[in-house]
Coordinates of N, CA, C and O in Angstrom, one line a residue:
X137 N 107.0 0.0 148.5 CA 108.3 0.2 147.8 C 108.0 1.3 146.7 O 106.9 1.6 146.4
X138 N 109.0 1.9 146.3 CA 108.9 3.0 145.3 C 108.4 2.5 144.1 O 107.7 3.3 143.3
X139 N 108.6 1.2 143.6 CA 108.1 0.7 142.5 C 106.5 0.5 142.5 O 105.9 0.9 141.6
X140 N 106.1 0.0 143.7 CA 104.7 0.0 143.9 C 104.0 1.2 143.9 O 102.9 1.5 143.3
X141 N 104.7 2.2 144.5 CA 104.0 3.6 144.5 C 104.0 4.1 143.1 O 102.9 4.7 142.8
X142 N 105.1 4.1 142.3 CA 105.0 4.6 141.0 C 104.0 3.9 140.0 O 103.3 4.5 139.4
X143 N 103.8 2.5 140.3 CA 102.8 1.8 139.5 C 101.4 2.3 139.9 O 100.5 2.3 139.1
X144 N 101.2 2.5 141.2 CA 99.9 2.9 141.7 C 99.6 4.2 141.2 O 98.5 4.5 140.7
X145 N 100.5 5.1 141.2 CA 100.2 6.5 140.7 C 99.9 6.4 139.2 O 99.0 7.1 138.8
X146 N 100.7 5.5 138.4 CA 100.4 5.5 137.0 C 98.9 4.8 136.8 O 98.1 5.4 135.9
X147 N 98.6 3.9 137.6 CA 97.2 3.4 137.5 C 96.1 4.3 137.9 O 95.1 4.4 137.2
X148 N 96.4 5.2 139.0 CA 95.5 6.1 139.3 C 95.3 7.2 138.3 O 94.1 7.6 138.0
X149 N 96.4 7.6 137.7 CA 96.2 8.7 136.7 C 95.5 8.1 135.5 O 94.7 8.9 134.9
X150 N 95.7 6.8 135.1 CA 94.9 6.3 133.9 C 93.5 6.2 134.3 O 92.8 6.5 133.4
X151 N 93.1 6.1 135.5 CA 91.6 6.0 136.0 C 91.1 7.4 136.1 O 89.9 7.8 135.7
X152 N 91.9 8.4 136.6 CA 91.3 9.6 137.2 C 92.0 10.8 136.6 O 91.6 11.9 137.0
X153 N 93.0 10.7 135.8 CA 93.6 11.9 135.2 C 94.7 12.4 135.9 O 95.4 11.8 137.0
X154 N 95.1 13.6 135.7 CA 96.3 14.3 136.3 C 96.1 14.5 137.9 O 95.2 14.8 138.3
X155 N 97.2 14.3 138.5 CA 97.4 14.4 139.9 C 97.8 16.0 140.2 O 98.8 16.3 139.5
X156 N 97.1 16.7 141.0 CA 97.4 18.1 141.4 C 98.1 18.2 142.6 O 98.7 19.3 142.9
X157 N 98.1 17.2 143.4 CA 98.9 17.2 144.8 C 99.3 15.8 145.1 O 98.5 14.9 145.1
X158 N 100.5 15.6 145.3 CA 101.1 14.4 145.8 C 101.8 14.7 147.1 O 102.9 15.4 147.0
X159 N 101.4 14.3 148.3 CA 102.0 14.5 149.5 C 103.4 13.7 149.7 O 103.5 12.8 149.0
X160 N 104.1 14.1 150.6 CA 105.3 13.3 150.9 C 104.9 11.9 151.5 O 103.8 11.9 152.1
X161 N 105.9 11.0 151.5 CA 105.6 9.7 152.0 C 105.9 9.8 153.5 O 107.0 10.3 153.9
X162 N 105.0 9.3 154.3 CA 105.1 9.3 155.7 C 105.2 7.9 156.2 O 104.4 7.1 155.9
X163 N 106.2 7.6 157.0 CA 106.1 6.3 157.6 C 104.8 5.8 158.3 O 104.2 6.6 159.0
X164 N 104.3 4.7 157.9 CA 103.1 4.1 158.4 C 103.3 3.2 159.6 O 103.3 1.9 159.4
X165 N 103.5 3.8 160.8 CA 104.0 3.0 161.9 C 103.0 3.0 163.1 O 103.3 2.2 164.1
X166 N 101.8 3.6 163.0 CA 101.0 3.7 164.1 C 99.9 2.6 164.2 O 99.2 2.5 165.2
X167 N 100.0 1.7 163.2 CA 99.2 0.4 163.3 C 100.2 -0.7 162.6 O 100.8 -0.4 161.8
X168 N 99.9 -2.0 163.1 CA 100.6 -3.0 162.4 C 99.6 -3.8 161.6 O 99.9 -5.0 161.2
X169 N 98.5 -3.2 161.2 CA 97.4 -4.0 160.6 C 97.7 -4.7 159.2 O 97.4 -5.7 158.9
X170 N 98.7 -4.0 158.5 CA 98.9 -4.5 157.2 C 100.3 -5.2 157.1 O 100.8 -5.7 156.1
X171 N 101.0 -5.2 158.3 CA 102.3 -5.8 158.4 C 102.5 -7.2 157.8 O 103.4 -7.4 157.0
X172 N 101.6 -8.0 158.2 CA 101.6 -9.5 157.9 C 101.6 -9.6 156.2 O 102.4 -10.4 155.6
X173 N 100.6 -8.9 155.6 CA 100.4 -8.9 154.2 C 101.5 -8.1 153.4 O 102.0 -8.6 152.5
X174 N 101.9 -6.9 154.0 CA 102.7 -6.0 153.1 C 104.1 -5.7 153.7 O 104.8 -5.0 153.1
X175 N 104.4 -6.3 154.9 CA 105.7 -6.1 155.5 C 105.8 -4.9 156.4 O 104.8 -4.4 156.7
X176 N 106.9 -4.5 156.8 CA 107.1 -3.6 157.9 C 107.4 -2.2 157.5 O 107.0 -1.3 158.2
X177 N 108.2 -2.0 156.4 CA 108.5 -0.6 156.0 C 107.5 0.2 155.1 O 107.9 0.5 154.1
X178 N 106.4 0.3 155.7 CA 105.3 0.8 155.0 C 105.2 2.4 155.0 O 105.7 3.0 156.1
X179 N 104.8 3.1 154.1 CA 104.6 4.4 154.0 C 103.3 4.9 153.3 O 102.8 4.0 152.6
X180 N 102.7 6.1 153.8 CA 101.5 6.5 153.2 C 101.6 7.9 152.8 O 102.4 8.7 153.4
X181 N 101.0 8.2 151.7 CA 101.0 9.6 151.1 C 99.7 9.8 150.5 O 98.9 8.9 150.2
X182 N 99.2 11.1 150.6 CA 97.9 11.5 150.0 C 98.1 12.1 148.7 O 99.1 12.9 148.4
X183 N 97.2 11.8 147.8 CA 97.2 12.4 146.5 C 95.8 13.0 146.1 O 94.8 12.5 146.6
X184 N 95.7 14.0 145.3 CA 94.4 14.6 144.9 C 94.6 14.8 143.3 O 95.7 14.8 142.8
X185 N 93.5 14.9 142.7 CA 93.3 14.9 141.2 C 92.9 16.3 140.8 O 91.9 16.9 141.5
X186 N 93.4 16.8 139.6 CA 92.9 18.0 139.0 C 91.4 18.0 138.8 O 90.8 19.0 139.1
X187 N 91.0 16.9 138.3 CA 89.5 16.9 138.0 C 88.8 16.3 139.2 O 89.0 15.1 139.6
X188 N 87.9 17.2 139.8 CA 87.3 16.7 141.1 C 86.3 15.8 140.8 O 85.6 15.8 139.8
X189 N 86.1 14.8 141.7 CA 85.1 13.7 141.6 C 83.9 14.1 142.5 O 84.2 14.7 143.4
X190 N 82.7 13.8 142.0 CA 81.5 14.0 142.8 C 81.5 13.0 143.9 O 81.9 11.8 143.7
X191 N 81.0 13.4 145.2 CA 80.8 12.3 146.2 C 80.0 11.1 145.7 O 80.3 10.0 146.3
X192 N 79.2 11.2 144.8 CA 78.4 10.1 144.4 C 79.2 9.1 143.6 O 78.7 8.0 143.2
X193 N 80.4 9.4 143.2 CA 81.4 8.5 142.6 C 82.2 7.7 143.6 O 83.0 6.8 143.2
X194 N 82.1 7.9 144.9 CA 82.8 7.1 145.9 C 82.9 5.6 145.7 O 83.9 5.0 145.8
X195 N 81.7 5.1 145.4 CA 81.6 3.6 145.2 C 82.5 3.2 144.0 O 83.2 2.2 144.1
X196 N 82.4 3.9 142.9 CA 83.1 3.6 141.9 C 84.7 3.8 142.0 O 85.5 2.9 141.7
X197 N 85.0 4.8 142.7 CA 86.5 5.2 143.1 C 87.0 4.0 143.9 O 88.2 3.5 143.7
X198 N 86.2 3.5 144.9 CA 86.7 2.5 145.8 C 86.9 1.1 145.0 O 88.0 0.5 145.1
X199 N 86.1 0.9 144.0 CA 86.2 -0.5 143.2 C 87.3 -0.2 142.2 O 88.1 -1.2 141.9
X200 N 87.6 1.0 141.7 CA 88.8 1.2 140.9 C 90.0 0.9 141.6 O 91.0 0.2 141.1
X201 N 90.0 1.4 142.9 CA 91.2 1.1 143.8 C 91.5 -0.3 144.1 O 92.6 -0.7 144.0
X202 N 90.5 -1.0 144.4 CA 90.5 -2.5 144.6 C 91.0 -3.2 143.3 O 91.9 -4.0 143.5
X203 N 90.6 -2.9 142.2 CA 91.0 -3.4 140.9 C 92.5 -3.1 140.8 O 93.3 -4.0 140.3
X204 N 92.8 -2.0 140.9 CA 94.4 -1.6 140.8 C 95.2 -2.4 141.9 O 96.3 -2.8 141.4
X205 N 94.7 -2.4 143.1 CA 95.5 -3.2 144.1 C 95.6 -4.7 143.6 O 96.8 -5.2 143.8
X206 N 94.6 -5.3 143.1 CA 94.7 -6.7 142.6 C 95.7 -6.8 141.4 O 96.5 -7.7 141.4
X207 N 95.7 -5.8 140.5 CA 96.5 -5.8 139.4 C 98.0 -5.7 139.9 O 98.9 -6.2 139.1
X208 N 98.2 -4.9 141.0 CA 99.6 -4.8 141.4 C 100.1 -5.8 142.5 O 101.3 -5.8 143.0
X209 N 99.2 -6.8 142.8 CA 99.5 -7.9 143.7 C 100.7 -8.6 143.3 O 100.9 -8.8 142.1
X210 N 101.5 -9.2 144.3 CA 102.6 -10.1 144.0 C 102.1 -11.5 143.4 O 100.9 -11.7 143.5
X211 N 103.0 -12.4 143.2 CA 102.6 -13.7 142.6 C 101.8 -14.4 143.7 O 100.9 -15.3 143.3
X212 N 102.0 -14.2 145.0 CA 101.3 -14.9 146.1 C 99.8 -14.3 146.3 O 99.0 -14.8 147.1
X213 N 99.6 -13.3 145.5 CA 98.2 -12.5 145.7 C 98.3 -11.4 146.9 O 97.3 -10.9 147.2
X214 N 99.6 -11.2 147.4 CA 99.6 -10.2 148.5 C 99.6 -8.7 147.9 O 100.3 -8.6 146.8
X215 N 98.9 -7.9 148.4 CA 98.9 -6.6 147.8 C 100.3 -5.9 148.0 O 101.0 -6.1 149.1
X216 N 100.7 -5.1 147.1 CA 102.0 -4.3 147.2 C 101.6 -2.9 147.4 O 102.4 -2.1 147.7
X217 N 100.3 -2.6 147.3 CA 99.9 -1.2 147.6 C 98.5 -1.4 148.2 O 97.6 -2.2 147.8
X218 N 98.1 -0.4 149.1 CA 96.8 -0.3 149.6 C 96.2 1.1 149.3 O 96.8 2.1 149.8
X219 N 95.2 1.1 148.5 CA 94.8 2.4 148.0 C 93.4 2.8 148.6 O 92.4 1.9 148.4
X220 N 93.3 3.9 149.3 CA 92.1 4.3 149.9 C 91.5 5.5 149.2 O 92.0 6.4 149.1
X221 N 90.3 5.2 148.6 CA 89.6 6.3 148.0 C 88.9 7.1 149.0 O 88.5 6.6 150.0
X222 N 88.6 8.4 148.7 CA 88.0 9.3 149.4 C 87.8 10.7 148.8 O 88.2 10.9 147.8
X223 N 87.2 11.5 149.5 CA 87.0 12.8 149.1 C 87.0 13.8 150.3 O 86.7 13.5 151.4
X224 N 87.4 15.1 150.0 CA 87.2 16.2 151.0 C 86.4 17.2 150.4 O 86.4 17.5 149.2
X225 N 85.7 18.0 151.3 CA 85.1 19.1 150.7 C 85.3 20.2 151.8 O 86.2 20.0 152.7
X226 N 84.6 21.3 151.7 CA 85.0 22.4 152.7 C 84.6 22.1 154.1 O 85.1 22.6 155.0
X227 N 83.7 21.0 154.3 CA 83.5 20.7 155.6 C 83.8 19.3 156.3 O 83.5 19.1 157.4
X228 N 84.3 18.4 155.4 CA 84.5 17.1 155.9 C 85.6 16.2 155.1 O 85.8 16.7 154.0
X229 N 86.1 15.3 155.7 CA 86.8 14.2 155.0 C 86.2 12.9 155.1 O 85.9 12.4 156.1
X230 N 86.0 12.2 153.9 CA 85.3 10.9 153.9 C 86.2 9.9 153.1 O 86.7 10.3 152.1
X231 N 86.4 8.7 153.7 CA 87.1 7.7 153.0 C 86.0 6.6 152.8 O 85.1 6.3 153.4
X232 N 86.3 5.8 151.6 CA 85.6 4.7 151.2 C 86.1 3.5 152.0 O 87.2 3.3 152.2
X233 N 85.2 2.5 152.4 CA 85.6 1.4 153.1 C 84.8 0.1 152.7 O 83.6 0.3 152.3
X234 N 85.4 -1.0 152.7 CA 84.7 -2.3 152.6 C 84.3 -3.0 153.8 O 83.7 -4.0 153.8
X235 N 84.7 -2.3 154.9 CA 84.4 -2.9 156.2 C 83.4 -2.1 156.9 O 83.5 -0.9 157.1
X236 N 82.2 -2.7 157.4 CA 81.2 -2.0 158.1 C 81.7 -1.7 159.6 O 82.6 -2.4 160.2
X237 N 81.1 -0.5 160.1 CA 81.4 -0.2 161.4 C 80.2 0.9 162.0 O 79.6 1.2 161.0
X238 N 80.2 1.0 163.2 CA 79.0 1.8 163.6 C 78.8 3.3 163.0 O 77.7 3.7 162.8
X239 N 79.9 3.9 162.6 CA 79.9 5.3 162.1 C 79.8 5.3 160.6 O 79.6 6.3 160.1
X240 N 79.9 4.1 160.0 CA 79.9 4.1 158.5 C 78.6 3.9 157.9 O 77.7 3.3 158.5
X241 N 78.3 4.6 156.8 CA 77.0 4.6 156.1 C 77.2 3.8 154.8 O 78.0 4.0 154.0
X242 N 76.3 2.8 154.6 CA 76.4 1.8 153.4 C 76.0 2.6 152.2 O 74.9 3.3 152.1
X243 N 76.7 2.7 151.1 CA 76.5 3.3 149.9 C 76.0 2.4 148.8 O 75.1 2.8 148.0
X244 N 76.5 1.2 148.7 CA 76.1 0.1 147.7 C 77.3 -0.6 147.3 O 78.5 -0.2 147.6
X245 N 77.1 -1.8 146.6 CA 78.1 -2.6 146.1 C 79.4 -2.9 147.1 O 80.5 -2.9 146.7
X246 N 78.9 -3.0 148.3 CA 79.7 -3.4 149.4 C 80.7 -2.3 150.0 O 81.6 -2.4 150.8
X247 N 80.3 -1.1 149.6 CA 81.3 0.1 149.9 C 80.4 1.0 150.9 O 79.3 1.3 150.9
X248 N 81.2 1.5 152.0 CA 80.6 2.2 153.1 C 81.3 3.6 153.0 O 82.6 3.7 152.8
X249 N 80.7 4.7 153.4 CA 81.2 6.0 153.6 C 81.7 6.1 155.0 O 80.9 5.9 155.9
X250 N 83.0 6.5 155.2 CA 83.5 6.5 156.5 C 83.9 8.1 156.9 O 84.9 8.5 156.4
X251 N 83.1 8.8 157.6 CA 83.4 10.1 157.9 C 84.6 10.1 158.9 O 84.4 9.7 160.1
X252 N 85.7 10.5 158.5 CA 86.9 10.6 159.3 C 87.3 11.9 160.1 O 88.1 11.8 160.9
X253 N 86.8 12.9 159.4 CA 87.1 14.2 160.0 C 86.2 15.3 159.5 O 85.5 15.3 158.4
X254 N 85.9 16.4 160.4 CA 85.2 17.5 160.1 C 86.1 18.8 160.0 O 87.1 18.8 160.8
X255 N 85.8 19.7 159.2 CA 86.6 21.0 159.2 C 86.1 21.9 160.3 O 85.0 22.2 160.4
X256 N 87.1 22.4 161.0 CA 86.7 23.5 162.0 C 88.0 24.0 162.6 O 89.0 23.3 162.7
X257 N 88.1 25.2 162.9 CA 89.3 26.0 163.5 C 90.5 25.7 162.6 O 91.7 25.8 163.1
X258 N 90.2 25.8 161.3 CA 91.3 25.9 160.3 C 92.0 24.5 160.0 O 92.9 24.5 159.3
X259 N 91.4 23.4 160.3 CA 91.9 22.1 160.1 C 90.9 21.0 160.0 O 89.6 21.3 160.7
X260 N 91.1 20.0 159.6 CA 90.2 18.8 159.6 C 90.4 18.1 160.9 O 91.5 17.6 161.3
X261 N 89.4 18.0 161.7 CA 89.5 17.5 163.0 C 88.9 16.1 163.1 O 87.8 15.8 162.6
X262 N 89.7 15.1 163.6 CA 89.3 13.7 163.5 C 88.3 13.3 164.7 O 88.1 14.1 165.6
X263 N 87.7 12.2 164.4 CA 86.8 11.6 165.5 C 87.6 10.5 166.2 O 88.6 10.2 165.8
X264 N 86.9 9.9 167.3 CA 87.5 8.9 168.0 C 87.8 7.6 167.3 O 88.7 7.0 167.6
X265 N 87.1 7.4 166.2 CA 87.3 6.2 165.4 C 88.2 6.4 164.1 O 88.6 5.5 163.4
X266 N 88.7 7.6 163.9 CA 89.7 7.9 162.8 C 91.0 7.3 162.9 O 91.4 7.1 164.1
X267 N 91.6 6.9 161.8 CA 92.9 6.2 161.8 C 93.9 7.0 162.6 O 93.9 8.2 162.6
X268 N 94.8 6.3 163.4 CA 95.7 7.0 164.2 C 96.7 7.9 163.6 O 97.0 9.0 164.1
X269 N 97.1 7.8 162.3 CA 97.9 8.7 161.6 C 97.2 10.0 161.3 O 97.8 11.1 161.4
X270 N 95.9 9.9 160.9 CA 95.2 11.1 160.7 C 94.9 11.8 162.0 O 95.0 13.1 162.1
X271 N 94.6 11.1 163.2 CA 94.4 11.7 164.4 C 95.6 12.4 164.9 O 95.6 13.4 165.6
X272 N 96.8 11.8 164.6 CA 98.2 12.4 165.0 C 98.6 13.7 164.2 O 99.6 14.3 164.6
X273 N 97.8 14.0 163.1 CA 98.0 15.2 162.4 C 99.1 15.1 161.3 O 99.5 16.0 160.8
X274 N 99.4 13.9 161.0 CA 100.6 13.5 160.1 C 100.1 14.2 158.6 O 101.1 14.7 158.0
X275 N 99.0 14.3 158.2 CA 98.6 14.8 157.0 C 97.9 16.1 157.0 O 97.3 16.6 156.0
X276 N 97.8 16.8 158.1 CA 97.2 18.0 158.2 C 97.7 19.0 157.2 O 96.9 19.7 156.5
X277 N 99.0 19.1 156.9 CA 99.5 20.1 155.8 C 99.0 19.7 154.5 O 98.6 20.5 153.7
X278 N 99.1 18.3 154.1 CA 98.6 17.9 152.8 C 97.1 18.2 152.7 O 96.6 18.7 151.7
X279 N 96.3 17.9 153.8 CA 94.8 18.2 153.7 C 94.6 19.6 153.5 O 93.6 20.1 152.7
X280 N 95.3 20.5 154.1 CA 95.1 22.0 154.0 C 95.4 22.5 152.5 O 94.6 23.0 152.0
X281 N 96.5 21.9 151.9 CA 96.8 22.1 150.5 C 95.7 21.6 149.6 O 95.4 22.3 148.5
X282 N 95.3 20.4 149.8 CA 94.3 19.8 149.0 C 93.0 20.5 149.1 O 92.3 20.8 148.1
X283 N 92.7 21.1 150.3 CA 91.5 21.8 150.5 C 91.5 23.3 149.7 O 90.6 23.6 149.1
X284 N 92.8 23.9 149.7 CA 93.0 25.0 149.0 C 92.8 24.8 147.5 O 92.0 25.6 146.8
X285 N 93.3 23.7 146.9 CA 93.0 23.4 145.5 C 91.6 23.3 145.2 O 91.1 23.7 144.2
X286 N 90.9 22.5 146.2 CA 89.5 22.1 146.0 C 88.7 23.5 146.0 O 87.9 23.7 145.1
X287 N 89.0 24.4 146.8 CA 88.2 25.7 146.9 C 88.6 26.5 145.7 O 87.6 27.2 145.1
X288 N 89.7 26.5 145.2 CA 90.1 27.1 143.9 C 89.3 26.5 142.8 O 88.9 27.2 141.8
X289 N 89.2 25.3 142.7 CA 88.4 24.5 141.6 C 86.9 24.9 141.7 O 86.3 25.1 140.6
X290 N 86.3 25.1 142.8 CA 85.0 25.6 143.0 C 84.8 27.0 142.4 O 83.8 27.2 141.9
X291 N 85.7 27.8 142.7 CA 85.7 29.2 142.2 C 85.8 29.3 140.6 O 85.3 30.3 140.1
X292 N 86.5 28.4 140.0 CA 86.8 28.5 138.6 C 85.8 27.8 137.8 O 84.8 27.1 138.2

């Protein structure tokens, strides 16, 4: 819902500071994984922050997101938002996960690094295990803009 999104953004800003990119909301229809807990009309958007986080903060980022999800849960304990922490750099896109899988590398405190795309040919190219909406290119434009912001941050 738009209320859950606004509260999520408010919480993320409180943890991580100003947002420098907020992508459009895209229908989250290529999986029904969250449908039972969160309903049918789900959307996903990408955000990035002015202050870049170091990759070694990924464990803390994931736990901040989990705490925020819990704070925003409804009376029954169901999440109203699903917040995925991650980072990109010039060569890859990595998301934090609490679920183990063959391609994921354990970082600590229950968190795994999930390499979901590598940069090549002018875009982030997904792997066979990457989420369907990333594989379908739904966020390619957002990722390109966030990458530009990241490269500008490196130069300054």
